[in-house]
Tab-separated table of N, CA and C in Angstrom:
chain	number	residue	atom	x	y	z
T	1163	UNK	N	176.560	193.041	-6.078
T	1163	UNK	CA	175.258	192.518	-5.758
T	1163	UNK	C	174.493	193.504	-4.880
T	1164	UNK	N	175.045	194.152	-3.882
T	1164	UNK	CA	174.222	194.800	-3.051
T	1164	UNK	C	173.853	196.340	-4.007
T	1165	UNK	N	174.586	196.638	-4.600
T	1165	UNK	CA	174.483	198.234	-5.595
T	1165	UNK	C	172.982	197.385	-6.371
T	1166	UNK	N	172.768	196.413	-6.929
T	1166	UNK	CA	171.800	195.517	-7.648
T	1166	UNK	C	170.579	195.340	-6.212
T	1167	UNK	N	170.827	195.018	-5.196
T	1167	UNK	CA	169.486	195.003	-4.439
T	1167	UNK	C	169.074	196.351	-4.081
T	1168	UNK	N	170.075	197.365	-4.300
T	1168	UNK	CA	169.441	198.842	-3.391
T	1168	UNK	C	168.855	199.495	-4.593
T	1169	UNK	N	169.575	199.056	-5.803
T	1169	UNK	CA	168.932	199.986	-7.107
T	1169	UNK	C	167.546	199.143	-7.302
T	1170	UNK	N	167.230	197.850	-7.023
T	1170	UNK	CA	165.847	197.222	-7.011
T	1170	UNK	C	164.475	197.455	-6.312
T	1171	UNK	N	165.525	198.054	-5.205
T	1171	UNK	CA	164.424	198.357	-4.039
T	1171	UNK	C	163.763	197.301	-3.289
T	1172	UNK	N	164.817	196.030	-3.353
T	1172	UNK	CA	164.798	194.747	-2.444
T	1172	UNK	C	165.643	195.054	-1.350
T	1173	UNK	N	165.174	194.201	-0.221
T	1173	UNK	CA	165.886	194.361	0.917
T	1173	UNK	C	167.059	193.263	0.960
T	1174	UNK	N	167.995	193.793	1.295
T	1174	UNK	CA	169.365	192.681	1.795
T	1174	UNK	C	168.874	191.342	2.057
T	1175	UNK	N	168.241	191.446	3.163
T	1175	UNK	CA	167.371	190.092	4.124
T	1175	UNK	C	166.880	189.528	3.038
T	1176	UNK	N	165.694	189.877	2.043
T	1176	UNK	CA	164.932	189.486	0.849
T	1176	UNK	C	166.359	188.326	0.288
T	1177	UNK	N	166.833	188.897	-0.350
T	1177	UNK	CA	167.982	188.695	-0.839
T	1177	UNK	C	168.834	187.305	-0.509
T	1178	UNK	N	169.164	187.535	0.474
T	1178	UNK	CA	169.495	186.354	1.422
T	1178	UNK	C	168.840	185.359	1.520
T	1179	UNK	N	167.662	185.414	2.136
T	1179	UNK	CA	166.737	184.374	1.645
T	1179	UNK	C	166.680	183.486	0.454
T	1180	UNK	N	166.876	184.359	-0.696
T	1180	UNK	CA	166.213	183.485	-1.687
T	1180	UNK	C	167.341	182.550	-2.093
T	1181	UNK	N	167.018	181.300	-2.448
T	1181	UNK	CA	167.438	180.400	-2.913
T	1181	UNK	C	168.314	180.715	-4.111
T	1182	UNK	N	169.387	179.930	-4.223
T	1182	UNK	CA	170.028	180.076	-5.307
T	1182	UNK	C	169.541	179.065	-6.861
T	1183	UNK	N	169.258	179.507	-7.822
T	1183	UNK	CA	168.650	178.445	-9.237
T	1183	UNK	C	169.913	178.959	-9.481
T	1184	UNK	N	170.296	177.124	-10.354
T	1184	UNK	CA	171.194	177.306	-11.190
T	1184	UNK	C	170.757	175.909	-12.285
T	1185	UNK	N	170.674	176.490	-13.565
T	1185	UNK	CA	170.145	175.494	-14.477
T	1185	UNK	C	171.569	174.748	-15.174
T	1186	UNK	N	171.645	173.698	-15.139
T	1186	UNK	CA	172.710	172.913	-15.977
T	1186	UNK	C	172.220	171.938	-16.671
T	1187	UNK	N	172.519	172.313	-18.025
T	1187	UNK	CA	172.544	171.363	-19.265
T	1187	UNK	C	173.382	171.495	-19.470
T	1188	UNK	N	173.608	169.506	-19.844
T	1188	UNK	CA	174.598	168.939	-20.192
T	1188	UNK	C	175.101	168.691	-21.843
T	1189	UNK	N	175.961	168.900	-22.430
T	1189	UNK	CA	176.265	168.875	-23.794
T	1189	UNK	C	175.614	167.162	-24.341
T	1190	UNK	N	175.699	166.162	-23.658
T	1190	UNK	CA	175.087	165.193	-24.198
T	1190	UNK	C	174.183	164.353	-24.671
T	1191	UNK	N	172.890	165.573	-24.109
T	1191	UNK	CA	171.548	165.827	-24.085
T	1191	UNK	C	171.208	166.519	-25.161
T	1192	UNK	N	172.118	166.999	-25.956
T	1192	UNK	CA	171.943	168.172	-27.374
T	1192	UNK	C	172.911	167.211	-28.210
T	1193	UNK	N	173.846	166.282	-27.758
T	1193	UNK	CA	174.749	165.657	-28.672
T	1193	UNK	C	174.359	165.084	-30.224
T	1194	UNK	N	174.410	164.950	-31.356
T	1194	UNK	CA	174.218	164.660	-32.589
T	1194	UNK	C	175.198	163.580	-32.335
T	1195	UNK	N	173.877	162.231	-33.181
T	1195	UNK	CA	174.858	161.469	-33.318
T	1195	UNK	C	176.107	161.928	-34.351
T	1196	UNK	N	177.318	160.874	-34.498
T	1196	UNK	CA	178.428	161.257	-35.246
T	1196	UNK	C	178.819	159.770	-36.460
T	1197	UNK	N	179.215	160.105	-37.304
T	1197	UNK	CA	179.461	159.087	-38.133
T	1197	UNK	C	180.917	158.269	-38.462
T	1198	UNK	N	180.838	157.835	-39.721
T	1198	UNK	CA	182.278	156.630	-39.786
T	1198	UNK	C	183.427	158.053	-39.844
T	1199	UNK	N	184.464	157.043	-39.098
T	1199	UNK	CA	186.143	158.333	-39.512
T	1199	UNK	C	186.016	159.316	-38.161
T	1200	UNK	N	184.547	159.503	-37.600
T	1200	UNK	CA	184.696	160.536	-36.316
T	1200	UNK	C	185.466	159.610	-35.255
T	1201	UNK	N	186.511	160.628	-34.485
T	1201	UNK	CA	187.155	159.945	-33.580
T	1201	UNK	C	186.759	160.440	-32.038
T	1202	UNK	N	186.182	160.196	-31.180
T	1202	UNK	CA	184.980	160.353	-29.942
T	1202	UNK	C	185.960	160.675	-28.942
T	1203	UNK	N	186.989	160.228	-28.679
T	1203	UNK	CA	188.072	160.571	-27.328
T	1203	UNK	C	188.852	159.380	-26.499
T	1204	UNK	N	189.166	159.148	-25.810
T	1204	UNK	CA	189.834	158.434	-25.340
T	1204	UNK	C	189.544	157.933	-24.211
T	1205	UNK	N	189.862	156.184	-23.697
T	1205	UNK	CA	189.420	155.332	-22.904
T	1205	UNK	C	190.159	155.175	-22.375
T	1206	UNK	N	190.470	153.987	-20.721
T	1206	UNK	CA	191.251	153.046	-20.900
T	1206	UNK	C	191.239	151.851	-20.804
T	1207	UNK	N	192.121	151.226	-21.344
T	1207	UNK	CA	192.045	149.602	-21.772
T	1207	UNK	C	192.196	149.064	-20.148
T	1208	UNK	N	191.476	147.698	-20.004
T	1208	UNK	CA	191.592	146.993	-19.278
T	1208	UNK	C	192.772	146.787	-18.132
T	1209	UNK	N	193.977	147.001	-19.524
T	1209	UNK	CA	195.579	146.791	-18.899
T	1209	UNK	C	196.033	147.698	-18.529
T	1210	UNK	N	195.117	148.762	-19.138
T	1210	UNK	CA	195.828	150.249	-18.690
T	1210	UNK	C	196.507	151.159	-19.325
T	1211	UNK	N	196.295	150.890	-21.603
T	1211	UNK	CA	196.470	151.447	-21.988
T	1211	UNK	C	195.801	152.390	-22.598
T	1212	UNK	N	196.215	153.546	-22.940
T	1212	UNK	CA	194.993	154.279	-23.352
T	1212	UNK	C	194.326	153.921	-24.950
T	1213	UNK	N	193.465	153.948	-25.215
T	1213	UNK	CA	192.686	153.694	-26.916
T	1213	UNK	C	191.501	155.135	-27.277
T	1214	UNK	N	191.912	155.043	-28.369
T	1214	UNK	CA	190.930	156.302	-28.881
T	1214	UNK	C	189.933	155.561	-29.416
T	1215	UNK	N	188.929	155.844	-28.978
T	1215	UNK	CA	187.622	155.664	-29.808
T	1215	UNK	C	186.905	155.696	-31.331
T	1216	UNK	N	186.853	155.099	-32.142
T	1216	UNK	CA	186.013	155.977	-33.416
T	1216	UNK	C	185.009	154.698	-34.202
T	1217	UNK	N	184.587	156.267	-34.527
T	1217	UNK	CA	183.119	155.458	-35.290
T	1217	UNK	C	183.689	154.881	-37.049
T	1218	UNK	N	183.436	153.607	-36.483
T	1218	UNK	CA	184.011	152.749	-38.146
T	1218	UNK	C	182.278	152.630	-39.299
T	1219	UNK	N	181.351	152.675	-38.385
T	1219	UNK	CA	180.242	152.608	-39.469
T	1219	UNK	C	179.245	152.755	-38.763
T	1220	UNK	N	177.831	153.153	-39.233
T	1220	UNK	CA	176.686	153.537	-38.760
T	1220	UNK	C	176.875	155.219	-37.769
T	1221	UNK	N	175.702	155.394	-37.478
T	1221	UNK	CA	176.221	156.284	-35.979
T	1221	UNK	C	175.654	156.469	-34.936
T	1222	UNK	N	176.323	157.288	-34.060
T	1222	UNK	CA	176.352	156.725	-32.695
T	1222	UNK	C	176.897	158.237	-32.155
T	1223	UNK	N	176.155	158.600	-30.497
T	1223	UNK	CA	176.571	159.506	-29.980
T	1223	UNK	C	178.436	159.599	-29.357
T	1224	UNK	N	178.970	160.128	-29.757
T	1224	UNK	CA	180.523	160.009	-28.971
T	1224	UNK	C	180.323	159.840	-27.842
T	1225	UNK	N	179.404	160.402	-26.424
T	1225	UNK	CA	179.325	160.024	-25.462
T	1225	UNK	C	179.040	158.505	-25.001
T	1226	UNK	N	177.861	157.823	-26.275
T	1226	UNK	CA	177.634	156.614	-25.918
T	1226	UNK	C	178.731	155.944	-26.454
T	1227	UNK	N	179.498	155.922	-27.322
T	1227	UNK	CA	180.516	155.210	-27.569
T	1227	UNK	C	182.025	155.021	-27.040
T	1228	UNK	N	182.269	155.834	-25.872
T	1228	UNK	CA	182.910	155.741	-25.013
T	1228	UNK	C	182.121	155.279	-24.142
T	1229	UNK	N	181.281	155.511	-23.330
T	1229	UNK	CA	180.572	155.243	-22.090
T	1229	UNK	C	180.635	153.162	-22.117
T	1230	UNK	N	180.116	152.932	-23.774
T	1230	UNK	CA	180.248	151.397	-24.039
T	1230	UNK	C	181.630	150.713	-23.946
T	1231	UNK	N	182.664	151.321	-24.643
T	1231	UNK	CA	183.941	151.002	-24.464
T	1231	UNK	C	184.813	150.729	-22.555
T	1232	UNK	N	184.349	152.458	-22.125
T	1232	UNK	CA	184.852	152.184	-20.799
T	1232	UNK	C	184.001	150.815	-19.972
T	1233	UNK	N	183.167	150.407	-20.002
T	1233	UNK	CA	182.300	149.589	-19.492
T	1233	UNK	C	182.185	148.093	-20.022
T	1234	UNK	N	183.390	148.127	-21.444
T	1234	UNK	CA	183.768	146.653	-21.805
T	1234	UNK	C	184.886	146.701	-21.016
T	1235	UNK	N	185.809	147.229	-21.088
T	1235	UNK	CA	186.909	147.323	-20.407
T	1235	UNK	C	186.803	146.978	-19.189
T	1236	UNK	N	185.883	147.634	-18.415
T	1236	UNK	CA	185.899	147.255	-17.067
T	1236	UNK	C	185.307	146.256	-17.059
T	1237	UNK	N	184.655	145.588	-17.684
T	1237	UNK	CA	184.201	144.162	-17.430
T	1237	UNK	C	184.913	142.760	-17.722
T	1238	UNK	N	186.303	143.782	-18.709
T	1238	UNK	CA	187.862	142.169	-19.086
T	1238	UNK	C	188.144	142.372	-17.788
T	1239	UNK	N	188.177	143.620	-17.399
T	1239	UNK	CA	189.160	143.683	-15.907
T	1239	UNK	C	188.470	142.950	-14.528
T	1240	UNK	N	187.222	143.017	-14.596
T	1240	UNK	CA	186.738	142.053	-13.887
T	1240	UNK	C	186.537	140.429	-13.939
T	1241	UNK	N	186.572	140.365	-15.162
T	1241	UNK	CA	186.930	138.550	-15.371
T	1241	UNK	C	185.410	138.381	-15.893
T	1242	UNK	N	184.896	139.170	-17.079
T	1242	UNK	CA	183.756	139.091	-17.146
T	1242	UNK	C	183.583	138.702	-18.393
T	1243	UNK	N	184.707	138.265	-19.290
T	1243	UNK	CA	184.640	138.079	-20.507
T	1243	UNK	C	184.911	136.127	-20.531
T	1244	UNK	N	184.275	135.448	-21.672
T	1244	UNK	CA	184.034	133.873	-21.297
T	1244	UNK	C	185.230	133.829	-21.974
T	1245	UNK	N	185.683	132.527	-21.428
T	1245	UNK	CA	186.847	131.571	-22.125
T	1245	UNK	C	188.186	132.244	-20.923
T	1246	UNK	N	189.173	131.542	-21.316
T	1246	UNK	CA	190.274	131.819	-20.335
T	1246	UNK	C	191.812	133.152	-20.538
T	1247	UNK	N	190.686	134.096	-20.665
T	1247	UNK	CA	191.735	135.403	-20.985
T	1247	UNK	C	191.220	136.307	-21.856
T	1248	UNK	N	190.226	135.556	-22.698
T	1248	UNK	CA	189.752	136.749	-23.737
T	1248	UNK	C	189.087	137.758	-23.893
T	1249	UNK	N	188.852	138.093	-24.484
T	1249	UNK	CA	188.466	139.903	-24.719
T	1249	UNK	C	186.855	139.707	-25.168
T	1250	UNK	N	186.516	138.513	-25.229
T	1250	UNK	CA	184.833	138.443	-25.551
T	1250	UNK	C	184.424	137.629	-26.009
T	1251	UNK	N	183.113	137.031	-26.607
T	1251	UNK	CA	182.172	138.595	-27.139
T	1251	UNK	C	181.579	138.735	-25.356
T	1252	UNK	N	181.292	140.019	-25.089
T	1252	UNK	CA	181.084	140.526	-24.246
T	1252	UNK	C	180.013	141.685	-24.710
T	1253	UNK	N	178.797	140.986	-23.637
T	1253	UNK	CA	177.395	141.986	-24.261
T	1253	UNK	C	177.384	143.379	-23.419
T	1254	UNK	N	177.184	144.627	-23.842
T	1254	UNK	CA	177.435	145.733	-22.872
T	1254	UNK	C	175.775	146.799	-23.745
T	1255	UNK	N	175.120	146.728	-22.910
T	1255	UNK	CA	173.761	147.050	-23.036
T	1255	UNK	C	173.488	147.257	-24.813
T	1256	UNK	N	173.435	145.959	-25.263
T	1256	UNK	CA	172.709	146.128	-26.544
T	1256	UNK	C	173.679	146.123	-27.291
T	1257	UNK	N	175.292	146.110	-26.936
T	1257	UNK	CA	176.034	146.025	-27.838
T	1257	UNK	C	176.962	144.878	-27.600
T	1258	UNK	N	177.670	144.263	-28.834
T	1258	UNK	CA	178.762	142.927	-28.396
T	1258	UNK	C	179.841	143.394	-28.623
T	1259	UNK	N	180.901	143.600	-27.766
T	1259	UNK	CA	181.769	144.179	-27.855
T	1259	UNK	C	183.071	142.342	-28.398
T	1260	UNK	N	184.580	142.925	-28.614
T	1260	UNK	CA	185.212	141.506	-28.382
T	1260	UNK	C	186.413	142.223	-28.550
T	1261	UNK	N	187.432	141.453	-28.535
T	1261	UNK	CA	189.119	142.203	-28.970
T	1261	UNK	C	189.468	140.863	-29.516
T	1262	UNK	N	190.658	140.985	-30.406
T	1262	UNK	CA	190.953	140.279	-31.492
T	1262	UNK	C	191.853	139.929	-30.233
T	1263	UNK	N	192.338	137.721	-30.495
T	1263	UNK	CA	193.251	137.061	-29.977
T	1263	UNK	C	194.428	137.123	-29.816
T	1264	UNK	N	195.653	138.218	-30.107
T	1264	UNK	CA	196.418	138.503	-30.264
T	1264	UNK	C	196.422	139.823	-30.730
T	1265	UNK	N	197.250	140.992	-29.748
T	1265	UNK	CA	197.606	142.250	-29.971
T	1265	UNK	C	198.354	141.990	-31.490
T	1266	UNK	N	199.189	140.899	-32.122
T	1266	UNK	CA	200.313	141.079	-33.480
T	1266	UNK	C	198.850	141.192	-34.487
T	1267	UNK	N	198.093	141.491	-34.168
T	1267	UNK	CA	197.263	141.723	-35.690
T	1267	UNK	C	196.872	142.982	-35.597
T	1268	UNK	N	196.463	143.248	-36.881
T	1268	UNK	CA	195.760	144.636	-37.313
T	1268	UNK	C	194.655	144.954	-36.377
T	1269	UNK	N	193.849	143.877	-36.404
T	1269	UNK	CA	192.380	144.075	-35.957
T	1269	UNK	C	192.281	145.417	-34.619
T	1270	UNK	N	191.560	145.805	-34.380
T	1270	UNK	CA	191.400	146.637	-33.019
T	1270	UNK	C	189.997	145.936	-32.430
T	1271	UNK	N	189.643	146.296	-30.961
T	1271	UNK	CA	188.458	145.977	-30.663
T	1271	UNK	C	187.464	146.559	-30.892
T	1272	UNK	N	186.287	146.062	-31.442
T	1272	UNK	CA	185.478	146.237	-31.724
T	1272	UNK	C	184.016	146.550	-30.704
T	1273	UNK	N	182.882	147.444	-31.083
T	1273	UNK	CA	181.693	147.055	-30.335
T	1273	UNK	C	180.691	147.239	-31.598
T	1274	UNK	N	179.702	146.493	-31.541
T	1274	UNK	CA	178.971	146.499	-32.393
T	1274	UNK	C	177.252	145.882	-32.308
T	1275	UNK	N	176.122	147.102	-32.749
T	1275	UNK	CA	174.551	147.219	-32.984
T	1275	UNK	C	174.381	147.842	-33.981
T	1276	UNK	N	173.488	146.532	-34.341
T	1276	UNK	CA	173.052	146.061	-35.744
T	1276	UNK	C	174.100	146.907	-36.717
T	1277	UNK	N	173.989	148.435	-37.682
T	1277	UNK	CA	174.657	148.269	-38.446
T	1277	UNK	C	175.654	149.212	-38.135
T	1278	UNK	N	176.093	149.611	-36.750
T	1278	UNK	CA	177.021	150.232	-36.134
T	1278	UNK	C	177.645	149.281	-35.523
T	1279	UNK	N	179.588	150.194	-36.311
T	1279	UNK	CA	180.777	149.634	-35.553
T	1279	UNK	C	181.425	150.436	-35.115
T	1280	UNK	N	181.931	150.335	-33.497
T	1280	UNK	CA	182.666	151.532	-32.761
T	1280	UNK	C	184.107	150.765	-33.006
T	1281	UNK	N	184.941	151.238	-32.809
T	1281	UNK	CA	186.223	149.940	-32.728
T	1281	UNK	C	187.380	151.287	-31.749
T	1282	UNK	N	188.449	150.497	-30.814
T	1282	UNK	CA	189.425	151.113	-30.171
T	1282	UNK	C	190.166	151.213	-30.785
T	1283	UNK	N	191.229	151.770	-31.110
T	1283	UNK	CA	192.225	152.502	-31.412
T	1283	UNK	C	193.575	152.202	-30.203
T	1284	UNK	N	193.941	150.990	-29.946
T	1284	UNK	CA	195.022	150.696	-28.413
T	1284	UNK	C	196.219	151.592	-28.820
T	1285	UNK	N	196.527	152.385	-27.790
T	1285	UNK	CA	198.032	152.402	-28.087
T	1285	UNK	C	199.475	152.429	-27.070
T	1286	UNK	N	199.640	151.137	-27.745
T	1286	UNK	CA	200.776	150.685	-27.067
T	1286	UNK	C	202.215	150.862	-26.648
């Protein structure tokens, strides 16, 4: 840096002074949404297991489709889902999220606007 202020013909002091810029953009601000079969990354469940994310239909940014998931989750874990234990339906800004009544089925949890479905991936 200083070989860079003496070859400029700025002074040290100058130098010092000035403020540091540093520009940061964020990848999720350029993100494309993503479609059915894309798998977005990984959450965790309420209980504390981890679930992968993916887009079952329509699309949807991977960032927002985790961001919705972590934020159903934290809202079973808070006791925010109606009825006595269940997984939903549970509204999470514009979307209804729910988890099927029993882990012994296929189903995974779901979130879902209008013709987008995100669904978890638990694994147990």
């Amino acid at each position: 840096m200083a070989a860079f202020i003496a070859s400029s013909g700025a002074s040290a002091a100058a130098a010092e002074q000035a403020p540091a810029r540093t520009v940061v953009r964020s990848a999720p601000d350029r993100e494309l949404p993503a479609g059915p079969g894309t798998t977005c990354g990984t959450v965790t469940t309420a209980a504390g297991y981890p679930a992968e994310v993916r887009i079952r239909s329509g699309s949807v940014r991977c960032t927002k489709a985790l961001r919705v998931f972590q934020r159903y989750y934290t809202a079973l874990a808070n006791g925010e889902a109606p009825g006595n234990g269940g997984g939903g339906p549970v509204n999470v800004r514009r979307w209804t999220c729910q988890s099927p009544s029993s882990v012994e089925t296929e189903e995974q949890p779901t979130c879902v606007r209008g013709d987008t479905t995100i669904a978890a991936h638990v694994q147990f």
